[in-house]
Amino acid sequence: MKNLLLSIQHLLAMYAGAIIVPIIVGKALGFSGEEIAYLVSIDIFMCGVATFLQVYKGIGIGLPVVLGCTFTAVTPMIMIGSKHGIDVLYGSLFASGIIIVLIAPFFSYLVKIFPPIVTGSVVTIIGITLMPVAMNNLAGGQGSKTYGDPLNIMLGLLTLIMILVIHRLSSGFIRSIAILLGLMIGTIVASFFGLVDVSAVNNSNWFELPKPFRFGGFQFEIGSILLFVIVGIVSLIESTGVYHALSEITQTPIDRKDISKGYRAEGIAIVLGSIFNAFPYTAYSQNVGLVSLSGVKSKNVMYGMVALLILAGSMPKFGALATIIPTPVLGGAMIAMFGMVMAYGVKMLGAIDFTKQDNLLIIAVSVGVGLGITTVPGAFAKFGEDYAWLTQNGIVLGTLTAILLNLFFNGLNNQQIEETMK
């Protein structure tokens, strides 16, 4: 019973982050309530599969690592899905997962060209570009007849305030689910104004196994593939820190081969996820805190969580509950969540030596170029559609700018990365 309770606690700690990604992406791409319910269910199911791949020593790193959707992929998924369609979106995810699997054995060496000044700039760009999505949802959803209605703004801000209050006044487990509690409170309040639609719950099945290619097949586009490879690389770098933290907490030594297996498991998870129309994954740091706080290091707890995720993901009616969250309520929570992505990017940049003018210039130009192209995508449109994957994609262009400028100014002398990977 104790292990079961600990498994449930791990599930709840990652649940809010896991379900928000499919809801945001589904609504942004115009999916129906039933389709979003499927996205939520398959996401939960595949989080269980992905976590198993990572925890099982024969495939993954063999530590109590929880894999969940990465917010880093939200903007690229919306961007590619809107511009090229669902087939290109999932085809690009599939191809990027294959590439991640192939580079896994070598990435501990390649990581030298992705020091904190590069990854911090990239994550900052992604966080900034997510904020318009949050604000549009706060106002009621772009194109909505009630866009900008004071009631929408009030509900969104109420949700945000509740998240902040819960986070400020609580600790431990309650603090870790502050976003989930804020969404629940916001939805309850919105129901009194008739803004909660439960039709998706009523129309969903009690039990349904995942269906491969539910929304179509694969198509491939080089720029989209490159973008998801960048997202995958950023996720691998984030996961590296989680691997080392859990290694220390569980007193389990890991070497380059173990880390390579962890990378490979994430790549396999992305490949499988794309087949079932799920999402890219990364190691969730919030669950590392639970391992440390509870002091329980048994992998049986993680296997219990995997079973719960797979069971919950096989029940679309359970997943449909997440779709009843009104758009303004979701927007209020997004401000906190997406703001944290941006803040995390700034935190990564905090490790940089800002007394060096070269470093300031790398950040200034790469973030400036990335944000500039994101806000004015037509600036380089005359270069033609053949180069749109580069010239009209702020994240790709900003990343390449950061890599090239870092190599130009700093070369491969990145001591901090080298020490991390020892």
PDB file of C-alpha atoms in Angstrom, residues 115-122 124 345 348-368 398 401-416:
ATOM      1  CA  PRO A 115      27.048  24.948 -23.612  1.00  0.00           C
ATOM      2  CA  PRO A 116      24.720  26.942 -21.288  1.00  0.00           C
ATOM      3  CA  ILE A 117      25.138  30.111 -23.350  1.00  0.00           C
ATOM      4  CA  VAL A 118      23.597  28.311 -26.355  1.00  0.00           C
ATOM      5  CA  THR A 119      20.902  26.267 -24.603  1.00  0.00           C
ATOM      6  CA  GLY A 120      20.012  29.168 -22.307  1.00  0.00           C
ATOM      7  CA  SER A 121      19.508  31.448 -25.305  1.00  0.00           C
ATOM      8  CA  VAL A 122      17.378  28.822 -27.086  1.00  0.00           C
ATOM      9  CA  THR A 124      14.744  31.874 -23.492  1.00  0.00           C
ATOM     10  CA  GLY A 345      16.355  29.901 -19.861  1.00  0.00           C
ATOM     11  CA  MET A 348      20.735  28.684 -17.525  1.00  0.00           C
ATOM     12  CA  LEU A 349      22.263  31.924 -18.738  1.00  0.00           C
ATOM     13  CA  GLY A 350      23.020  32.787 -15.107  1.00  0.00           C
ATOM     14  CA  ALA A 351      25.959  30.376 -15.259  1.00  0.00           C
ATOM     15  CA  ILE A 352      27.596  32.564 -17.897  1.00  0.00           C
ATOM     16  CA  ASP A 353      30.473  34.955 -17.214  1.00  0.00           C
ATOM     17  CA  PHE A 354      28.776  38.273 -17.976  1.00  0.00           C
ATOM     18  CA  THR A 355      31.959  40.214 -17.441  1.00  0.00           C
ATOM     19  CA  LYS A 356      32.974  39.016 -20.912  1.00  0.00           C
ATOM     20  CA  GLN A 357      31.511  41.324 -23.535  1.00  0.00           C
ATOM     21  CA  ASP A 358      31.692  38.489 -26.067  1.00  0.00           C
ATOM     22  CA  ASN A 359      29.155  36.468 -24.077  1.00  0.00           C
ATOM     23  CA  LEU A 360      26.764  39.404 -23.864  1.00  0.00           C
ATOM     24  CA  LEU A 361      27.033  39.819 -27.628  1.00  0.00           C
ATOM     25  CA  ILE A 362      26.302  36.125 -28.280  1.00  0.00           C
ATOM     26  CA  ILE A 363      23.131  36.293 -26.184  1.00  0.00           C
ATOM     27  CA  ALA A 364      22.054  39.660 -27.561  1.00  0.00           C
ATOM     28  CA  VAL A 365      22.393  38.685 -31.220  1.00  0.00           C
ATOM     29  CA  SER A 366      21.029  35.120 -30.989  1.00  0.00           C
ATOM     30  CA  VAL A 367      17.995  36.036 -28.852  1.00  0.00           C
ATOM     31  CA  GLY A 368      17.474  39.188 -30.921  1.00  0.00           C
ATOM     32  CA  GLY A 398      18.368  31.764 -33.215  1.00  0.00           C
ATOM     33  CA  THR A 401      23.244  31.906 -34.576  1.00  0.00           C
ATOM     34  CA  ALA A 402      24.047  31.054 -30.939  1.00  0.00           C
ATOM     35  CA  ILE A 403      26.074  27.962 -31.922  1.00  0.00           C
ATOM     36  CA  LEU A 404      28.101  29.769 -34.577  1.00  0.00           C
ATOM     37  CA  LEU A 405      28.751  32.863 -32.457  1.00  0.00           C
ATOM     38  CA  ASN A 406      29.785  30.723 -29.475  1.00  0.00           C
ATOM     39  CA  LEU A 407      32.233  28.777 -31.631  1.00  0.00           C
ATOM     40  CA  PHE A 408      33.533  32.036 -33.094  1.00  0.00           C
ATOM     41  CA  PHE A 409      34.096  33.734 -29.739  1.00  0.00           C
ATOM     42  CA  ASN A 410      34.684  30.804 -27.347  1.00  0.00           C
ATOM     43  CA  GLY A 411      35.620  27.822 -29.512  1.00  0.00           C
ATOM     44  CA  LEU A 412      35.123  24.466 -27.793  1.00  0.00           C
ATOM     45  CA  ASN A 413      36.552  25.625 -24.488  1.00  0.00           C
ATOM     46  CA  ASN A 414      33.446  25.013 -22.365  1.00  0.00           C
ATOM     47  CA  GLN A 415      34.772  23.855 -19.030  1.00  0.00           C
ATOM     48  CA  GLN A 416      31.399  23.759 -17.323  1.00  0.00           C
TER      49      GLN A 416
END
